[in-house]
Structures are given as C-alpha cells and as structure tokens.
Amino acid sequence: GGRGKTTLAQLVFNNKNDAMKEFELKVWVSVSDDFDVVRVTKAILESIKPLPVQVEEFSKMQHDLSEQLRGKKFLIVLDDIWNKGDRDLNDLWLRLKSPFGVGAGGSKIIVTTRDLNVAKIMGATGFHNLECMANDDCLEIFERHAFGEVNSGKPVNYELIRTKIVEKCCGFPFTL
C-alpha cells in the first residue's frame, strides 16, 4: 500500500482530455477487503442513476445495471481489490462482470490492487506495477509539502532531518 495506485487511477479518472470525454458513463467504486458483489453492484448502479437503489434482489440489480450500461461506452474503476482466496475472487468477479458485456466497444474497467494475481483473475489485458519512488523524488515531494514552492523556513539541521525522513518513507509517497 501507499505506492500511489489510487492516486494514479484518480488522475486518469478525473482527466478532462478528449479520450476521457468519449465515455458516456464514469463510475468509481472503492472495494477494499470486503468484495461484497451485491454492495459493489449497488454502488455502480447508484453512481449511474440519480436515485438510491431500492431493489434488494441481486438478479434484479444486475438486470437494472445491464439496462443502464446497454450500448453505452463506460469507464468503471474498481479501487483497491484484495484477494482473500483465488476461488472466492474468481466467483465474485464472474458474478459482478455479467452486466458489463452489454456496453459499447471501447468500454474499460480499471482495477487497482496490491496483488498481481487479482489482476490476472479479473482478466486484465495490461498491468502497471508501481515501483517505489527514488529518494530524490521523495525528497522533492517532502520539500513541497513541508515548505511549499518557496524553500524558506528550513530548520538549522534540515539536511540531517530530511535524509532520515526520506529513508523512513522507503519510496512510498503516501507516507509523505
């Protein structure tokens, strides 16, 4: 955790370029360790429809989701999916993705995860493994957050302090 997966996905999701304007529907769902397929389906539906989902029956929710996605080009981000067991995740994914097949060509699903096996189970066609940042990059982010763009107000023993802080971060931007 903390390598910037969610932040990177947010940058893509919120980008205003022409490629992103082609998506008729854009949905963001935080999944985390509770991959409850009913909850995730309901969250997707509620992101698309202005009214809360009143239906409790899963098959009806999936039917409604199919109707909302039918023929539309969509982008769905499933953020922070965990793997509690390959078989469970595979079954959950098969149930969740059922309505996605009715979307227009070019529809995309972005998944953020700490586990490459999750991406493989979900049939990812491309992987982007975020590596730790170099200490110099961590230092630059630290300085921007600590002092703003103007490097003023640094303590006397700044060089020693910054080195120790950046070492503790181990290349993870979230700890900054």
PDB file of C-alpha atoms in Angstrom:
ATOM      1  CA  GLY A   1       0.000   0.000   0.000  1.00  0.00           C
ATOM      2  CA  GLY A   2       0.910   3.634  -0.321  1.00  0.00           C
ATOM      3  CA  ARG A   3       2.570   3.487  -3.716  1.00  0.00           C
ATOM      4  CA  GLY A   4       0.012   5.748  -5.354  1.00  0.00           C
ATOM      5  CA  LYS A   5      -2.250   3.272  -7.158  1.00  0.00           C
ATOM      6  CA  THR A   6      -5.456   5.036  -6.170  1.00  0.00           C
ATOM      7  CA  THR A   7      -3.958   8.473  -6.814  1.00  0.00           C
ATOM      8  CA  LEU A   8      -2.846   7.442 -10.300  1.00  0.00           C
ATOM      9  CA  ALA A   9      -6.264   5.960 -11.076  1.00  0.00           C
ATOM     10  CA  GLN A  10      -7.902   9.195  -9.831  1.00  0.00           C
ATOM     11  CA  LEU A  11      -5.710  11.246 -12.159  1.00  0.00           C
ATOM     12  CA  VAL A  12      -6.840   9.135 -15.107  1.00  0.00           C
ATOM     13  CA  PHE A  13     -10.491   9.134 -13.982  1.00  0.00           C
ATOM     14  CA  ASN A  14     -10.604  12.917 -13.491  1.00  0.00           C
ATOM     15  CA  ASN A  15      -8.639  13.792 -16.633  1.00  0.00           C
ATOM     16  CA  LYS A  16     -10.563  16.155 -18.900  1.00  0.00           C
ATOM     17  CA  ASN A  17      -8.834  15.201 -22.164  1.00  0.00           C
ATOM     18  CA  ASP A  18     -10.728  14.145 -25.290  1.00  0.00           C
ATOM     19  CA  ALA A  19     -10.188  10.426 -24.690  1.00  0.00           C
ATOM     20  CA  MET A  20     -11.974  10.628 -21.333  1.00  0.00           C
ATOM     21  CA  LYS A  21     -14.857  12.623 -22.846  1.00  0.00           C
ATOM     22  CA  GLU A  22     -15.712   9.613 -25.030  1.00  0.00           C
ATOM     23  CA  PHE A  23     -17.041   7.724 -22.004  1.00  0.00           C
ATOM     24  CA  GLU A  24     -20.773   8.256 -21.540  1.00  0.00           C
ATOM     25  CA  LEU A  25     -20.629   6.824 -18.033  1.00  0.00           C
ATOM     26  CA  LYS A  26     -17.828   7.028 -15.500  1.00  0.00           C
ATOM     27  CA  VAL A  27     -18.096   5.139 -12.212  1.00  0.00           C
ATOM     28  CA  TRP A  28     -15.728   4.880  -9.253  1.00  0.00           C
ATOM     29  CA  VAL A  29     -16.242   2.203  -6.577  1.00  0.00           C
ATOM     30  CA  SER A  30     -13.978   1.553  -3.593  1.00  0.00           C
ATOM     31  CA  VAL A  31     -13.943  -2.179  -2.984  1.00  0.00           C
ATOM     32  CA  SER A  32     -11.222  -2.865  -0.332  1.00  0.00           C
ATOM     33  CA  ASP A  33     -11.113  -6.160   1.523  1.00  0.00           C
ATOM     34  CA  ASP A  34     -14.910  -6.532   1.557  1.00  0.00           C
ATOM     35  CA  PHE A  35     -15.608  -7.575  -2.030  1.00  0.00           C
ATOM     36  CA  ASP A  36     -19.338  -7.835  -1.493  1.00  0.00           C
ATOM     37  CA  VAL A  37     -20.666  -8.294  -5.015  1.00  0.00           C
ATOM     38  CA  VAL A  38     -24.137  -7.020  -4.054  1.00  0.00           C
ATOM     39  CA  ARG A  39     -22.703  -3.881  -2.424  1.00  0.00           C
ATOM     40  CA  VAL A  40     -20.390  -3.202  -5.398  1.00  0.00           C
ATOM     41  CA  THR A  41     -23.200  -3.745  -7.927  1.00  0.00           C
ATOM     42  CA  LYS A  42     -25.453  -1.414  -5.934  1.00  0.00           C
ATOM     43  CA  ALA A  43     -22.680   1.210  -5.731  1.00  0.00           C
ATOM     44  CA  ILE A  44     -22.174   1.078  -9.512  1.00  0.00           C
ATOM     45  CA  LEU A  45     -25.907   1.456 -10.103  1.00  0.00           C
ATOM     46  CA  GLU A  46     -26.189   4.356  -7.653  1.00  0.00           C
ATOM     47  CA  SER A  47     -23.302   6.118  -9.403  1.00  0.00           C
ATOM     48  CA  ILE A  48     -25.187   5.902 -12.690  1.00  0.00           C
ATOM     49  CA  LYS A  49     -28.756   6.549 -11.523  1.00  0.00           C
ATOM     50  CA  PRO A  50     -29.639   9.668  -9.560  1.00  0.00           C
ATOM     51  CA  LEU A  51     -31.928   7.805  -7.144  1.00  0.00           C
ATOM     52  CA  PRO A  52     -30.915   5.307  -4.450  1.00  0.00           C
ATOM     53  CA  VAL A  53     -31.338   1.659  -5.415  1.00  0.00           C
ATOM     54  CA  GLN A  54     -34.381   0.270  -3.613  1.00  0.00           C
ATOM     55  CA  VAL A  55     -34.114  -3.264  -5.012  1.00  0.00           C
ATOM     56  CA  GLU A  56     -32.676  -5.899  -2.689  1.00  0.00           C
ATOM     57  CA  GLU A  57     -32.666  -8.834  -5.099  1.00  0.00           C
ATOM     58  CA  PHE A  58     -29.238  -9.271  -6.715  1.00  0.00           C
ATOM     59  CA  SER A  59     -30.529 -10.587 -10.053  1.00  0.00           C
ATOM     60  CA  LYS A  60     -32.817  -7.545 -10.397  1.00  0.00           C
ATOM     61  CA  MET A  61     -29.880  -5.221  -9.601  1.00  0.00           C
ATOM     62  CA  GLN A  62     -27.813  -6.903 -12.295  1.00  0.00           C
ATOM     63  CA  HIS A  63     -30.671  -6.625 -14.776  1.00  0.00           C
ATOM     64  CA  ASP A  64     -31.027  -2.918 -13.967  1.00  0.00           C
ATOM     65  CA  LEU A  65     -27.266  -2.441 -14.330  1.00  0.00           C
ATOM     66  CA  SER A  66     -27.350  -4.188 -17.723  1.00  0.00           C
ATOM     67  CA  GLU A  67     -30.083  -1.817 -18.847  1.00  0.00           C
ATOM     68  CA  GLN A  68     -28.099   1.224 -17.696  1.00  0.00           C
ATOM     69  CA  LEU A  69     -24.909   0.047 -19.464  1.00  0.00           C
ATOM     70  CA  ARG A  70     -26.516  -1.294 -22.653  1.00  0.00           C
ATOM     71  CA  GLY A  71     -24.901   0.258 -25.702  1.00  0.00           C
ATOM     72  CA  LYS A  72     -23.001   2.883 -23.719  1.00  0.00           C
ATOM     73  CA  LYS A  73     -19.266   3.360 -23.575  1.00  0.00           C
ATOM     74  CA  PHE A  74     -18.322   3.276 -19.905  1.00  0.00           C
ATOM     75  CA  LEU A  75     -15.328   3.506 -17.618  1.00  0.00           C
ATOM     76  CA  ILE A  76     -15.584   1.713 -14.281  1.00  0.00           C
ATOM     77  CA  VAL A  77     -12.830   1.942 -11.682  1.00  0.00           C
ATOM     78  CA  LEU A  78     -12.789  -0.790  -9.041  1.00  0.00           C
ATOM     79  CA  ASP A  79     -10.383   0.578  -6.481  1.00  0.00           C
ATOM     80  CA  ASP A  80      -8.349  -1.473  -4.021  1.00  0.00           C
ATOM     81  CA  ILE A  81      -9.457  -5.043  -4.649  1.00  0.00           C
ATOM     82  CA  TRP A  82      -7.981  -7.592  -2.278  1.00  0.00           C
ATOM     83  CA  ASN A  83      -7.574 -11.309  -2.741  1.00  0.00           C
ATOM     84  CA  LYS A  84      -8.805 -13.447   0.131  1.00  0.00           C
ATOM     85  CA  GLY A  85      -8.588 -16.601  -1.930  1.00  0.00           C
ATOM     86  CA  ASP A  86      -8.338 -17.176  -5.671  1.00  0.00           C
ATOM     87  CA  ARG A  87     -11.521 -19.238  -5.895  1.00  0.00           C
ATOM     88  CA  ASP A  88     -13.646 -16.739  -3.972  1.00  0.00           C
ATOM     89  CA  LEU A  89     -12.426 -13.789  -6.011  1.00  0.00           C
ATOM     90  CA  ASN A  90     -12.930 -15.633  -9.283  1.00  0.00           C
ATOM     91  CA  ASP A  91     -16.541 -16.481  -8.351  1.00  0.00           C
ATOM     92  CA  LEU A  92     -17.233 -12.915  -7.193  1.00  0.00           C
ATOM     93  CA  TRP A  93     -15.735 -11.434 -10.352  1.00  0.00           C
ATOM     94  CA  LEU A  94     -17.760 -13.747 -12.607  1.00  0.00           C
ATOM     95  CA  ARG A  95     -20.955 -12.650 -10.831  1.00  0.00           C
ATOM     96  CA  LEU A  96     -20.079  -8.937 -10.896  1.00  0.00           C
ATOM     97  CA  LYS A  97     -18.959  -8.663 -14.518  1.00  0.00           C
ATOM     98  CA  SER A  98     -22.014 -10.297 -16.032  1.00  0.00           C
ATOM     99  CA  PRO A  99     -23.762  -6.987 -16.960  1.00  0.00           C
ATOM    100  CA  PHE A 100     -20.596  -5.371 -18.355  1.00  0.00           C
ATOM    101  CA  GLY A 101     -20.756  -7.287 -21.649  1.00  0.00           C
ATOM    102  CA  VAL A 102     -23.638  -5.172 -22.980  1.00  0.00           C
ATOM    103  CA  GLY A 103     -21.628  -1.942 -23.051  1.00  0.00           C
ATOM    104  CA  ALA A 104     -20.364  -0.325 -26.230  1.00  0.00           C
ATOM    105  CA  GLY A 105     -16.988  -1.203 -27.685  1.00  0.00           C
ATOM    106  CA  GLY A 106     -14.143   0.630 -26.020  1.00  0.00           C
ATOM    107  CA  SER A 107     -15.654   0.380 -22.546  1.00  0.00           C
ATOM    108  CA  LYS A 108     -12.967  -0.057 -19.894  1.00  0.00           C
ATOM    109  CA  ILE A 109     -12.601  -1.356 -16.363  1.00  0.00           C
ATOM    110  CA  ILE A 110      -9.631  -0.208 -14.302  1.00  0.00           C
ATOM    111  CA  VAL A 111      -8.710  -2.230 -11.228  1.00  0.00           C
ATOM    112  CA  THR A 112      -6.289  -1.125  -8.538  1.00  0.00           C
ATOM    113  CA  THR A 113      -4.826  -3.842  -6.370  1.00  0.00           C
ATOM    114  CA  ARG A 114      -1.740  -4.756  -4.381  1.00  0.00           C
ATOM    115  CA  ASP A 115      -1.797  -8.272  -5.807  1.00  0.00           C
ATOM    116  CA  LEU A 116      -0.894  -9.132  -9.399  1.00  0.00           C
ATOM    117  CA  ASN A 117      -2.945 -12.348  -9.069  1.00  0.00           C
ATOM    118  CA  VAL A 118      -6.080 -10.227  -8.603  1.00  0.00           C
ATOM    119  CA  ALA A 119      -5.463  -8.549 -11.951  1.00  0.00           C
ATOM    120  CA  LYS A 120      -4.860 -11.933 -13.592  1.00  0.00           C
ATOM    121  CA  ILE A 121      -8.040 -13.446 -12.115  1.00  0.00           C
ATOM    122  CA  MET A 122     -10.005 -10.475 -13.407  1.00  0.00           C
ATOM    123  CA  GLY A 123      -8.584 -10.953 -16.902  1.00  0.00           C
ATOM    124  CA  ALA A 124      -6.531  -7.772 -17.119  1.00  0.00           C
ATOM    125  CA  THR A 125      -5.059  -7.097 -20.536  1.00  0.00           C
ATOM    126  CA  GLY A 126      -2.378  -4.789 -19.175  1.00  0.00           C
ATOM    127  CA  PHE A 127      -0.559  -4.368 -15.895  1.00  0.00           C
ATOM    128  CA  HIS A 128       1.159  -1.315 -14.465  1.00  0.00           C
ATOM    129  CA  ASN A 129       3.199  -2.218 -11.416  1.00  0.00           C
ATOM    130  CA  LEU A 130       4.098   0.938  -9.483  1.00  0.00           C
ATOM    131  CA  GLU A 131       7.582   0.776  -8.052  1.00  0.00           C
ATOM    132  CA  CYS A 132       8.929   2.685  -5.091  1.00  0.00           C
ATOM    133  CA  MET A 133       9.997   6.218  -5.797  1.00  0.00           C
ATOM    134  CA  ALA A 134      13.650   7.228  -5.826  1.00  0.00           C
ATOM    135  CA  ASN A 135      14.822   9.039  -2.691  1.00  0.00           C
ATOM    136  CA  ASP A 136      15.383  12.256  -4.687  1.00  0.00           C
ATOM    137  CA  ASP A 137      11.755  12.189  -5.862  1.00  0.00           C
ATOM    138  CA  CYS A 138      10.536  11.510  -2.317  1.00  0.00           C
ATOM    139  CA  LEU A 139      12.652  14.398  -1.099  1.00  0.00           C
ATOM    140  CA  GLU A 140      11.169  16.740  -3.691  1.00  0.00           C
ATOM    141  CA  ILE A 141       7.612  15.812  -2.641  1.00  0.00           C
ATOM    142  CA  PHE A 142       8.527  16.153   1.025  1.00  0.00           C
ATOM    143  CA  GLU A 143      10.008  19.615   0.482  1.00  0.00           C
ATOM    144  CA  ARG A 144       6.967  20.772  -1.489  1.00  0.00           C
ATOM    145  CA  HIS A 145       4.589  19.656   1.249  1.00  0.00           C
ATOM    146  CA  ALA A 146       6.726  20.870   4.119  1.00  0.00           C
ATOM    147  CA  PHE A 147       7.795  24.232   2.735  1.00  0.00           C
ATOM    148  CA  GLY A 148       5.639  24.953  -0.308  1.00  0.00           C
ATOM    149  CA  GLU A 149       7.230  26.047  -3.557  1.00  0.00           C
ATOM    150  CA  VAL A 150       9.462  28.538  -1.760  1.00  0.00           C
ATOM    151  CA  ASN A 151      12.187  26.843   0.245  1.00  0.00           C
ATOM    152  CA  SER A 152      12.118  29.092   3.277  1.00  0.00           C
ATOM    153  CA  GLY A 153      11.858  28.435   6.969  1.00  0.00           C
ATOM    154  CA  LYS A 154      14.024  25.310   6.974  1.00  0.00           C
ATOM    155  CA  PRO A 155      15.387  24.311  10.371  1.00  0.00           C
ATOM    156  CA  VAL A 156      19.122  24.511  11.071  1.00  0.00           C
ATOM    157  CA  ASN A 157      19.598  20.728  10.978  1.00  0.00           C
ATOM    158  CA  TYR A 158      17.378  20.329   7.911  1.00  0.00           C
ATOM    159  CA  GLU A 159      19.799  18.196   5.862  1.00  0.00           C
ATOM    160  CA  LEU A 160      20.015  15.511   8.560  1.00  0.00           C
ATOM    161  CA  ILE A 161      16.267  15.558   9.272  1.00  0.00           C
ATOM    162  CA  ARG A 162      15.252  15.310   5.607  1.00  0.00           C
ATOM    163  CA  THR A 163      17.604  12.400   4.982  1.00  0.00           C
ATOM    164  CA  LYS A 164      16.164  10.454   7.913  1.00  0.00           C
ATOM    165  CA  ILE A 165      12.566  11.191   6.894  1.00  0.00           C
ATOM    166  CA  VAL A 166      13.101  10.142   3.284  1.00  0.00           C
ATOM    167  CA  GLU A 167      14.838   6.933   4.391  1.00  0.00           C
ATOM    168  CA  LYS A 168      11.840   6.069   6.599  1.00  0.00           C
ATOM    169  CA  CYS A 169       9.477   6.589   3.670  1.00  0.00           C
ATOM    170  CA  CYS A 170      11.144   3.738   1.733  1.00  0.00           C
ATOM    171  CA  GLY A 171       9.985   5.174  -1.604  1.00  0.00           C
ATOM    172  CA  PHE A 172       6.284   5.311  -0.712  1.00  0.00           C
ATOM    173  CA  PRO A 173       4.691   8.675  -1.492  1.00  0.00           C
ATOM    174  CA  PHE A 174       1.736   8.122   0.853  1.00  0.00           C
ATOM    175  CA  THR A 175       3.930   8.257   3.918  1.00  0.00           C
ATOM    176  CA  LEU A 176       4.955  11.778   2.948  1.00  0.00           C
TER     177      LEU A 176
END
